[in-house]
């Protein structure tokens, strides 16, 4: 699960823009709100407030499944569970279950911890052997987008 340290490091790497860097270049996508949801106890209230404030929103993206699930549950309690598409990151069990059971919780991103470990060891060995000393500030690792079509793979 994500921590504030992770979010802050992504913000630093991207100059505070994060996922906005990708989404702002997609036709038809307008980012209408960005908010850090830091306190778990406040998440249902924040979800209800945002869902009430933005009645015409088509989709939500969340950097981790736990918040997306709370927003989905809140949306369902408000009777809006057929209106808004959800996408998030982490591929936790409940998110995968919602992808299978609903048409609106549409996607989650599965990270590849095994590949992360492999790359970490590979780069550490290159550094120790003196083969490479500068790896830059960001090393991309492949991820897998899970949707209804491949969530059970």
Short mmCIF file of C-alpha atoms in Angstrom, two decimals:
data_model
loop_
_atom_site.label_atom_id
_atom_site.label_comp_id
_atom_site.label_asym_id
_atom_site.label_seq_id
_atom_site.Cartn_x
_atom_site.Cartn_y
_atom_site.Cartn_z
CA UNK A 1 0.00 0.00 0.00
CA UNK A 2 1.10 3.55 -0.65
CA UNK A 3 2.48 5.83 1.99
CA UNK A 4 2.73 9.60 2.07
CA UNK A 5 6.48 9.20 1.53
CA UNK A 6 5.77 7.42 -1.75
CA UNK A 7 3.29 10.09 -2.85
CA UNK A 8 5.73 12.83 -1.94
CA UNK A 9 8.55 11.15 -3.89
CA UNK A 10 6.33 10.86 -6.99
CA UNK A 11 5.38 14.52 -6.61
CA UNK A 12 9.07 15.43 -6.36
CA UNK A 13 10.08 13.35 -9.41
CA UNK A 14 7.27 14.81 -11.52
CA UNK A 15 7.49 18.38 -10.28
CA UNK A 16 4.22 18.02 -8.38
CA UNK A 17 2.27 16.83 -11.40
CA UNK A 18 2.16 13.05 -10.85
CA UNK A 19 -0.42 11.30 -13.01
CA UNK A 20 -1.47 14.69 -14.41
CA UNK A 21 1.53 14.45 -16.75
CA UNK A 22 -0.15 11.60 -18.58
CA UNK A 23 -3.81 12.50 -18.26
CA UNK A 24 -3.53 16.12 -19.37
CA UNK A 25 -2.45 14.95 -22.82
CA UNK A 26 -5.40 12.61 -23.31
CA UNK A 27 -8.21 14.03 -25.44
CA UNK A 28 -11.50 14.37 -23.61
CA UNK A 29 -9.98 14.14 -20.13
CA UNK A 30 -10.24 17.11 -17.81
CA UNK A 31 -8.78 16.93 -14.33
CA UNK A 32 -11.30 18.69 -12.12
CA UNK A 33 -9.95 17.95 -8.65
CA UNK A 34 -6.81 16.76 -6.93
CA UNK A 35 -6.78 16.06 -3.23
CA UNK A 36 -4.58 14.13 -0.85
CA UNK A 37 -6.73 11.84 1.25
CA UNK A 38 -4.42 11.36 4.19
CA UNK A 39 -6.56 10.40 7.16
CA UNK A 40 -8.30 7.03 6.81
CA UNK A 41 -11.06 8.07 9.22
CA UNK A 42 -12.01 11.01 6.97
CA UNK A 43 -12.13 9.06 3.71
CA UNK A 44 -15.88 8.28 3.66
CA UNK A 45 -16.73 11.93 4.38
CA UNK A 46 -14.30 13.16 1.72
CA UNK A 47 -15.78 10.65 -0.73
CA UNK A 48 -19.32 11.85 -0.10
CA UNK A 49 -18.27 15.49 -0.37
CA UNK A 50 -16.49 14.97 -3.70
CA UNK A 51 -19.26 12.80 -5.14
CA UNK A 52 -21.77 15.50 -4.18
CA UNK A 53 -19.65 18.39 -5.47
CA UNK A 54 -18.90 16.75 -8.83
CA UNK A 55 -22.19 15.25 -9.94
CA UNK A 56 -21.20 15.18 -13.63
CA UNK A 57 -17.87 13.38 -13.21
CA UNK A 58 -17.29 10.34 -15.45
CA UNK A 59 -14.30 8.71 -13.74
CA UNK A 60 -12.05 8.69 -10.71
CA UNK A 61 -8.42 7.61 -10.58
CA UNK A 62 -6.84 6.71 -7.25
CA UNK A 63 -3.17 5.98 -6.54
CA UNK A 64 -4.17 3.06 -4.32
CA UNK A 65 -7.08 0.63 -4.16
CA UNK A 66 -8.05 1.19 -0.52
CA UNK A 67 -9.29 4.73 -1.18
CA UNK A 68 -10.93 3.72 -4.47
CA UNK A 69 -12.89 1.02 -2.64
CA UNK A 70 -14.12 3.51 -0.03
CA UNK A 71 -15.20 5.89 -2.79
CA UNK A 72 -16.95 3.06 -4.62
CA UNK A 73 -18.83 1.99 -1.48
CA UNK A 74 -19.84 5.60 -0.81
CA UNK A 75 -20.99 6.00 -4.41
CA UNK A 76 -23.03 2.82 -4.13
CA UNK A 77 -24.65 4.01 -0.87
CA UNK A 78 -25.58 7.23 -2.71
CA UNK A 79 -27.21 5.20 -5.49
CA UNK A 80 -24.65 6.26 -8.09
CA UNK A 81 -22.82 2.95 -8.52
CA UNK A 82 -23.68 2.69 -12.24
CA UNK A 83 -22.43 6.19 -13.16
CA UNK A 84 -18.73 6.56 -12.49
CA UNK A 85 -15.73 4.55 -13.73
CA UNK A 86 -13.01 3.77 -11.17
CA UNK A 87 -9.36 2.94 -11.78
CA UNK A 88 -6.68 2.52 -9.13
CA UNK A 89 -3.38 0.89 -8.24
CA UNK A 90 -2.33 -2.11 -6.10
CA UNK A 91 -4.53 -5.01 -7.30
CA UNK A 92 -5.65 -5.97 -3.80
CA UNK A 93 -8.19 -8.77 -3.49
CA UNK A 94 -11.25 -6.59 -2.92
CA UNK A 95 -10.45 -4.39 -5.94
CA UNK A 96 -10.11 -7.48 -8.15
CA UNK A 97 -13.42 -8.78 -6.79
CA UNK A 98 -15.16 -5.47 -7.61
CA UNK A 99 -13.71 -5.54 -11.14
CA UNK A 100 -15.30 -8.96 -11.65
CA UNK A 101 -18.64 -8.02 -10.08
CA UNK A 102 -19.22 -4.50 -11.43
CA UNK A 103 -18.97 -2.57 -14.65
CA UNK A 104 -17.79 0.65 -13.00
CA UNK A 105 -14.85 -0.49 -10.88
CA UNK A 106 -13.04 -1.11 -14.13
CA UNK A 107 -9.31 -1.40 -13.56
CA UNK A 108 -6.45 -1.70 -11.12
CA UNK A 109 -2.74 -1.78 -11.77
CA UNK A 110 -0.75 -4.72 -10.47
CA UNK A 111 2.81 -3.92 -9.60
CA UNK A 112 5.50 -6.53 -10.11
CA UNK A 113 7.37 -6.97 -6.80
CA UNK A 114 9.35 -9.93 -8.14
CA UNK A 115 10.60 -7.84 -11.08
CA UNK A 116 11.33 -4.93 -8.71
CA UNK A 117 13.48 -7.28 -6.64
CA UNK A 118 15.27 -8.63 -9.70
CA UNK A 119 16.06 -5.14 -10.96
CA UNK A 120 17.17 -4.04 -7.51
CA UNK A 121 19.61 -6.94 -7.24
CA UNK A 122 20.82 -6.50 -10.83
CA UNK A 123 21.54 -2.79 -10.33
CA UNK A 124 23.09 -3.36 -6.91
CA UNK A 125 25.48 -5.92 -8.43
CA UNK A 126 26.36 -3.55 -11.28
CA UNK A 127 27.11 -0.86 -8.72
CA UNK A 128 29.18 -3.19 -6.48
CA UNK A 129 31.21 -4.45 -9.46
CA UNK A 130 31.82 -0.87 -10.60
CA UNK A 131 30.07 -1.48 -13.93
CA UNK A 132 27.61 1.34 -13.41
CA UNK A 133 27.43 4.08 -10.79
CA UNK A 134 24.67 6.38 -12.06
CA UNK A 135 21.19 4.93 -12.41
CA UNK A 136 19.32 8.21 -12.50
CA UNK A 137 16.55 9.13 -10.12
CA UNK A 138 13.88 6.88 -11.62
CA UNK A 139 13.97 3.26 -12.80
CA UNK A 140 10.77 2.17 -14.58
CA UNK A 141 9.35 -1.24 -13.73
CA UNK A 142 6.69 -2.91 -15.88
CA UNK A 143 3.20 -3.12 -14.40
CA UNK A 144 0.07 -5.01 -15.46
CA UNK A 145 -3.32 -3.39 -16.01
CA UNK A 146 -6.05 -5.68 -14.68
CA UNK A 147 -9.53 -5.42 -16.18
CA UNK A 148 -12.54 -7.72 -16.32
CA UNK A 149 -10.90 -9.54 -19.27
CA UNK A 150 -7.68 -10.50 -17.44
CA UNK A 151 -8.26 -10.09 -13.70
CA UNK A 152 -8.07 -13.86 -13.12
CA UNK A 153 -4.83 -14.38 -15.10
#
